[in-house]
Amino acid sequence: MPVTIDRTTSSRRAPPQPARLSLTPAPGGLDGMWWPRSRALTRELPALTAALVEQWGRITGVTVHPAYWPVIPRWVSVAGRTVQVDWSTETQDPHRLTLSLRDGRRDVLVIPPETRAEAAAQLMAGDGTEAPAREEAADRIDARIREEAWETDGGAGRAVVPAPVYRIGRPFAHRSTEMRGP
């Protein structure tokens, strides 16, 4: 059987889309809000960290809570540099992402990627709403998404947000920021 190859299409990947980000600080320790397009950290973190370099300087590490990220890489590459990615279930809020910088750290609220545009825009507007209220809104959004998945699947399906099972290469139970020694 003959095979035809179309050489008019590019084999290159599409350039990453810019991060959906608001750097409006909120009372309660938030330095901004981030609305990723998916729950794939390897795809989302490079765009986020690249966007923040101009504002905050070089980012050396990122810490997430594993509840909403099915796969957590050990590192991501950003403009030829490596950014370490870590996770914590005890010290990290599930709806926050902590960015480590040379001069400290910054906390960003993660708006669930499945959030409707109107709700995400309202959270990102920075209308003076305190951080706990924004985190509660993100919790409600995640709960609604799980409920909709339950209803759509007839009440017996799995949720849209899968529980994380593995960190690339090994199970979560083998490595955690809490397990590190001095």
PDB file of C-alpha atoms in Angstrom:
ATOM      1  CA  MET A   1       0.000   0.000   0.000  1.00  0.00           C
ATOM      2  CA  PRO A   2       1.480   3.405  -0.974  1.00  0.00           C
ATOM      3  CA  VAL A   3       2.059   5.999   1.746  1.00  0.00           C
ATOM      4  CA  THR A   4       1.802   9.726   1.061  1.00  0.00           C
ATOM      5  CA  ILE A   5       3.697  12.177   3.240  1.00  0.00           C
ATOM      6  CA  ASP A   6       2.453  15.730   3.363  1.00  0.00           C
ATOM      7  CA  ARG A   7       5.569  17.904   3.709  1.00  0.00           C
ATOM      8  CA  THR A   8       3.599  21.146   3.864  1.00  0.00           C
ATOM      9  CA  THR A   9       2.738  20.675   7.529  1.00  0.00           C
ATOM     10  CA  SER A  10       5.315  21.472  10.150  1.00  0.00           C
ATOM     11  CA  SER A  11       6.602  18.752  12.434  1.00  0.00           C
ATOM     12  CA  ARG A  12       7.394  21.348  15.087  1.00  0.00           C
ATOM     13  CA  ARG A  13       5.210  21.702  18.124  1.00  0.00           C
ATOM     14  CA  ALA A  14       3.041  24.754  18.411  1.00  0.00           C
ATOM     15  CA  PRO A  15       4.618  27.430  20.576  1.00  0.00           C
ATOM     16  CA  PRO A  16       3.376  27.419  24.161  1.00  0.00           C
ATOM     17  CA  GLN A  17       0.527  29.761  24.907  1.00  0.00           C
ATOM     18  CA  PRO A  18       1.251  32.591  27.336  1.00  0.00           C
ATOM     19  CA  ALA A  19       0.395  32.021  30.977  1.00  0.00           C
ATOM     20  CA  ARG A  20      -2.969  33.286  32.192  1.00  0.00           C
ATOM     21  CA  LEU A  21      -1.728  35.234  35.145  1.00  0.00           C
ATOM     22  CA  SER A  22      -2.655  38.116  37.418  1.00  0.00           C
ATOM     23  CA  LEU A  23      -0.013  39.549  39.719  1.00  0.00           C
ATOM     24  CA  THR A  24      -2.415  41.527  41.860  1.00  0.00           C
ATOM     25  CA  PRO A  25      -1.464  40.793  45.490  1.00  0.00           C
ATOM     26  CA  ALA A  26      -4.281  39.839  47.843  1.00  0.00           C
ATOM     27  CA  PRO A  27      -4.514  40.168  51.602  1.00  0.00           C
ATOM     28  CA  GLY A  28      -3.598  36.869  53.217  1.00  0.00           C
ATOM     29  CA  GLY A  29      -0.281  36.262  51.514  1.00  0.00           C
ATOM     30  CA  LEU A  30      -1.163  35.773  47.850  1.00  0.00           C
ATOM     31  CA  ASP A  31       1.185  37.368  45.342  1.00  0.00           C
ATOM     32  CA  GLY A  32      -1.001  36.608  42.349  1.00  0.00           C
ATOM     33  CA  MET A  33      -3.356  34.188  40.612  1.00  0.00           C
ATOM     34  CA  TRP A  34      -2.642  31.658  37.862  1.00  0.00           C
ATOM     35  CA  TRP A  35      -5.214  29.937  35.646  1.00  0.00           C
ATOM     36  CA  PRO A  36      -3.466  27.016  33.895  1.00  0.00           C
ATOM     37  CA  ARG A  37      -4.967  25.474  30.761  1.00  0.00           C
ATOM     38  CA  SER A  38      -4.499  21.911  32.015  1.00  0.00           C
ATOM     39  CA  ARG A  39      -3.263  19.861  34.950  1.00  0.00           C
ATOM     40  CA  ALA A  40      -0.054  18.917  33.111  1.00  0.00           C
ATOM     41  CA  LEU A  41       2.739  20.617  35.044  1.00  0.00           C
ATOM     42  CA  THR A  42       5.357  19.745  32.434  1.00  0.00           C
ATOM     43  CA  ARG A  43       3.357  21.761  29.913  1.00  0.00           C
ATOM     44  CA  GLU A  44       2.121  24.572  32.168  1.00  0.00           C
ATOM     45  CA  LEU A  45       5.093  25.458  34.404  1.00  0.00           C
ATOM     46  CA  PRO A  46       7.523  26.597  31.682  1.00  0.00           C
ATOM     47  CA  ALA A  47       5.085  29.256  30.447  1.00  0.00           C
ATOM     48  CA  LEU A  48       4.327  30.377  34.007  1.00  0.00           C
ATOM     49  CA  THR A  49       7.943  30.641  35.135  1.00  0.00           C
ATOM     50  CA  ALA A  50       8.984  32.352  31.903  1.00  0.00           C
ATOM     51  CA  ALA A  51       6.259  34.965  32.412  1.00  0.00           C
ATOM     52  CA  LEU A  52       7.316  35.594  35.997  1.00  0.00           C
ATOM     53  CA  VAL A  53      11.057  35.984  35.391  1.00  0.00           C
ATOM     54  CA  GLU A  54      10.597  39.567  34.184  1.00  0.00           C
ATOM     55  CA  GLN A  55       8.514  40.500  37.242  1.00  0.00           C
ATOM     56  CA  TRP A  56      10.161  38.559  40.068  1.00  0.00           C
ATOM     57  CA  GLY A  57      13.543  37.418  38.780  1.00  0.00           C
ATOM     58  CA  ARG A  58      14.882  33.913  38.308  1.00  0.00           C
ATOM     59  CA  ILE A  59      12.698  31.168  39.748  1.00  0.00           C
ATOM     60  CA  THR A  60      14.706  28.306  41.214  1.00  0.00           C
ATOM     61  CA  GLY A  61      11.961  26.019  42.446  1.00  0.00           C
ATOM     62  CA  VAL A  62       8.242  25.331  42.530  1.00  0.00           C
ATOM     63  CA  THR A  63       6.311  23.492  45.249  1.00  0.00           C
ATOM     64  CA  VAL A  64       2.799  22.120  44.713  1.00  0.00           C
ATOM     65  CA  HIS A  65       0.328  19.997  46.643  1.00  0.00           C
ATOM     66  CA  PRO A  66      -0.219  16.685  44.770  1.00  0.00           C
ATOM     67  CA  ALA A  67      -4.012  16.665  45.189  1.00  0.00           C
ATOM     68  CA  TYR A  68      -4.773  18.218  41.803  1.00  0.00           C
ATOM     69  CA  TRP A  69      -1.672  17.360  39.770  1.00  0.00           C
ATOM     70  CA  PRO A  70      -1.741  13.783  38.419  1.00  0.00           C
ATOM     71  CA  VAL A  71       1.974  13.814  37.480  1.00  0.00           C
ATOM     72  CA  ILE A  72       4.608  15.922  39.168  1.00  0.00           C
ATOM     73  CA  PRO A  73       7.960  16.090  37.371  1.00  0.00           C
ATOM     74  CA  ARG A  74      11.204  16.479  39.308  1.00  0.00           C
ATOM     75  CA  TRP A  75      12.128  19.507  37.214  1.00  0.00           C
ATOM     76  CA  VAL A  76      11.061  21.510  34.173  1.00  0.00           C
ATOM     77  CA  SER A  77      13.226  23.291  31.658  1.00  0.00           C
ATOM     78  CA  VAL A  78      12.681  27.014  31.173  1.00  0.00           C
ATOM     79  CA  ALA A  79      14.746  28.892  28.584  1.00  0.00           C
ATOM     80  CA  GLY A  80      17.688  26.522  28.974  1.00  0.00           C
ATOM     81  CA  ARG A  81      17.540  26.542  32.780  1.00  0.00           C
ATOM     82  CA  THR A  82      16.271  23.892  35.127  1.00  0.00           C
ATOM     83  CA  VAL A  83      13.579  24.671  37.692  1.00  0.00           C
ATOM     84  CA  GLN A  84      13.185  22.085  40.461  1.00  0.00           C
ATOM     85  CA  VAL A  85       9.620  20.936  41.167  1.00  0.00           C
ATOM     86  CA  ASP A  86       8.713  19.510  44.559  1.00  0.00           C
ATOM     87  CA  TRP A  87       5.549  18.686  46.454  1.00  0.00           C
ATOM     88  CA  SER A  88       4.227  18.620  49.987  1.00  0.00           C
ATOM     89  CA  THR A  89       0.973  17.419  51.502  1.00  0.00           C
ATOM     90  CA  GLU A  90       1.601  18.925  54.941  1.00  0.00           C
ATOM     91  CA  THR A  91       2.946  22.422  54.303  1.00  0.00           C
ATOM     92  CA  GLN A  92       1.485  23.234  50.891  1.00  0.00           C
ATOM     93  CA  ASP A  93      -2.100  24.428  50.419  1.00  0.00           C
ATOM     94  CA  PRO A  94      -3.788  22.429  47.613  1.00  0.00           C
ATOM     95  CA  HIS A  95      -4.804  25.600  45.775  1.00  0.00           C
ATOM     96  CA  ARG A  96      -1.477  27.391  46.039  1.00  0.00           C
ATOM     97  CA  LEU A  97       1.743  27.110  44.139  1.00  0.00           C
ATOM     98  CA  THR A  98       4.880  28.329  45.922  1.00  0.00           C
ATOM     99  CA  LEU A  99       7.667  29.751  43.795  1.00  0.00           C
ATOM    100  CA  SER A 100      11.179  29.885  45.249  1.00  0.00           C
ATOM    101  CA  LEU A 101      13.342  32.818  44.237  1.00  0.00           C
ATOM    102  CA  ARG A 102      16.827  33.931  45.175  1.00  0.00           C
ATOM    103  CA  ASP A 103      15.358  36.537  47.534  1.00  0.00           C
ATOM    104  CA  GLY A 104      12.511  34.533  49.059  1.00  0.00           C
ATOM    105  CA  ARG A 105       9.287  32.970  47.916  1.00  0.00           C
ATOM    106  CA  ARG A 106       5.986  33.948  46.328  1.00  0.00           C
ATOM    107  CA  ASP A 107       2.607  32.253  46.651  1.00  0.00           C
ATOM    108  CA  VAL A 108       0.188  32.087  43.749  1.00  0.00           C
ATOM    109  CA  LEU A 109      -3.407  30.881  43.886  1.00  0.00           C
ATOM    110  CA  VAL A 110      -4.058  28.195  41.274  1.00  0.00           C
ATOM    111  CA  ILE A 111      -7.466  28.584  39.668  1.00  0.00           C
ATOM    112  CA  PRO A 112      -8.582  25.129  38.490  1.00  0.00           C
ATOM    113  CA  PRO A 113      -8.115  24.790  34.718  1.00  0.00           C
ATOM    114  CA  GLU A 114     -11.702  23.581  34.307  1.00  0.00           C
ATOM    115  CA  THR A 115     -13.055  26.859  35.707  1.00  0.00           C
ATOM    116  CA  ARG A 116     -15.396  28.787  33.439  1.00  0.00           C
ATOM    117  CA  ALA A 117     -13.943  31.991  32.002  1.00  0.00           C
ATOM    118  CA  GLU A 118     -16.311  34.313  33.896  1.00  0.00           C
ATOM    119  CA  ALA A 119     -15.496  32.795  37.290  1.00  0.00           C
ATOM    120  CA  ALA A 120     -11.753  32.755  36.562  1.00  0.00           C
ATOM    121  CA  ALA A 121     -11.841  36.399  35.453  1.00  0.00           C
ATOM    122  CA  GLN A 122     -13.642  37.345  38.657  1.00  0.00           C
ATOM    123  CA  LEU A 123     -11.036  35.574  40.808  1.00  0.00           C
ATOM    124  CA  MET A 124      -8.153  37.107  38.846  1.00  0.00           C
ATOM    125  CA  ALA A 125      -9.604  40.638  38.953  1.00  0.00           C
ATOM    126  CA  GLY A 126      -8.076  41.325  42.342  1.00  0.00           C
ATOM    127  CA  ASP A 127     -11.086  43.136  43.763  1.00  0.00           C
ATOM    128  CA  GLY A 128      -9.634  43.174  47.274  1.00  0.00           C
ATOM    129  CA  THR A 129     -11.025  39.770  48.195  1.00  0.00           C
ATOM    130  CA  GLU A 130      -8.840  38.174  50.841  1.00  0.00           C
ATOM    131  CA  ALA A 131      -6.810  35.054  50.057  1.00  0.00           C
ATOM    132  CA  PRO A 132      -8.939  32.645  52.169  1.00  0.00           C
ATOM    133  CA  ALA A 133     -12.084  33.681  50.271  1.00  0.00           C
ATOM    134  CA  ARG A 134     -10.355  33.085  46.941  1.00  0.00           C
ATOM    135  CA  GLU A 135      -9.112  29.682  48.122  1.00  0.00           C
ATOM    136  CA  GLU A 136     -12.653  28.794  49.223  1.00  0.00           C
ATOM    137  CA  ALA A 137     -13.895  29.781  45.754  1.00  0.00           C
ATOM    138  CA  ALA A 138     -11.280  27.507  44.175  1.00  0.00           C
ATOM    139  CA  ASP A 139     -12.403  24.704  46.529  1.00  0.00           C
ATOM    140  CA  ARG A 140     -16.037  25.207  45.473  1.00  0.00           C
ATOM    141  CA  ILE A 141     -15.020  25.086  41.807  1.00  0.00           C
ATOM    142  CA  ASP A 142     -13.146  21.798  42.323  1.00  0.00           C
ATOM    143  CA  ALA A 143     -16.096  20.327  44.253  1.00  0.00           C
ATOM    144  CA  ARG A 144     -18.517  21.377  41.491  1.00  0.00           C
ATOM    145  CA  ILE A 145     -16.275  19.805  38.835  1.00  0.00           C
ATOM    146  CA  ARG A 146     -16.150  16.510  40.765  1.00  0.00           C
ATOM    147  CA  GLU A 147     -19.931  16.567  41.242  1.00  0.00           C
ATOM    148  CA  GLU A 148     -20.530  17.267  37.538  1.00  0.00           C
ATOM    149  CA  ALA A 149     -18.239  14.365  36.627  1.00  0.00           C
ATOM    150  CA  TRP A 150     -20.152  12.130  39.038  1.00  0.00           C
ATOM    151  CA  GLU A 151     -23.503  13.161  37.548  1.00  0.00           C
ATOM    152  CA  THR A 152     -22.288  12.877  33.936  1.00  0.00           C
ATOM    153  CA  ASP A 153     -20.965   9.388  34.553  1.00  0.00           C
ATOM    154  CA  GLY A 154     -24.246   8.259  36.093  1.00  0.00           C
ATOM    155  CA  GLY A 155     -22.979   8.532  39.627  1.00  0.00           C
ATOM    156  CA  ALA A 156     -20.469   5.734  39.257  1.00  0.00           C
ATOM    157  CA  GLY A 157     -17.720   7.207  37.140  1.00  0.00           C
ATOM    158  CA  ARG A 158     -14.377   8.582  38.107  1.00  0.00           C
ATOM    159  CA  ALA A 159     -13.831  12.237  38.780  1.00  0.00           C
ATOM    160  CA  VAL A 160     -12.289  14.653  36.295  1.00  0.00           C
ATOM    161  CA  VAL A 161      -9.408  15.218  38.712  1.00  0.00           C
ATOM    162  CA  PRO A 162      -7.605  11.895  39.152  1.00  0.00           C
ATOM    163  CA  ALA A 163      -5.792  11.191  42.387  1.00  0.00           C
ATOM    164  CA  PRO A 164      -2.042  11.379  41.869  1.00  0.00           C
ATOM    165  CA  VAL A 165      -0.447   7.967  41.890  1.00  0.00           C
ATOM    166  CA  TYR A 166       3.074   8.440  40.638  1.00  0.00           C
ATOM    167  CA  ARG A 167       5.701  11.101  40.530  1.00  0.00           C
ATOM    168  CA  ILE A 168       7.593  10.454  37.323  1.00  0.00           C
ATOM    169  CA  GLY A 169       9.676   7.387  37.975  1.00  0.00           C
ATOM    170  CA  ARG A 170       8.483   6.412  41.444  1.00  0.00           C
ATOM    171  CA  PRO A 171       5.478   6.394  43.790  1.00  0.00           C
ATOM    172  CA  PHE A 172       4.675   9.494  45.855  1.00  0.00           C
ATOM    173  CA  ALA A 173       5.161   7.637  49.105  1.00  0.00           C
ATOM    174  CA  HIS A 174       8.902   7.350  48.505  1.00  0.00           C
ATOM    175  CA  ARG A 175       9.652  11.058  48.375  1.00  0.00           C
ATOM    176  CA  SER A 176       8.167  14.079  50.010  1.00  0.00           C
ATOM    177  CA  THR A 177       9.453  17.382  51.252  1.00  0.00           C
ATOM    178  CA  GLU A 178       8.491  16.230  54.735  1.00  0.00           C
ATOM    179  CA  MET A 179      10.733  13.155  54.488  1.00  0.00           C
ATOM    180  CA  ARG A 180      13.936  15.055  53.888  1.00  0.00           C
ATOM    181  CA  GLY A 181      16.491  15.129  56.652  1.00  0.00           C
ATOM    182  CA  PRO A 182      18.633  18.126  57.605  1.00  0.00           C
TER     183      PRO A 182
END
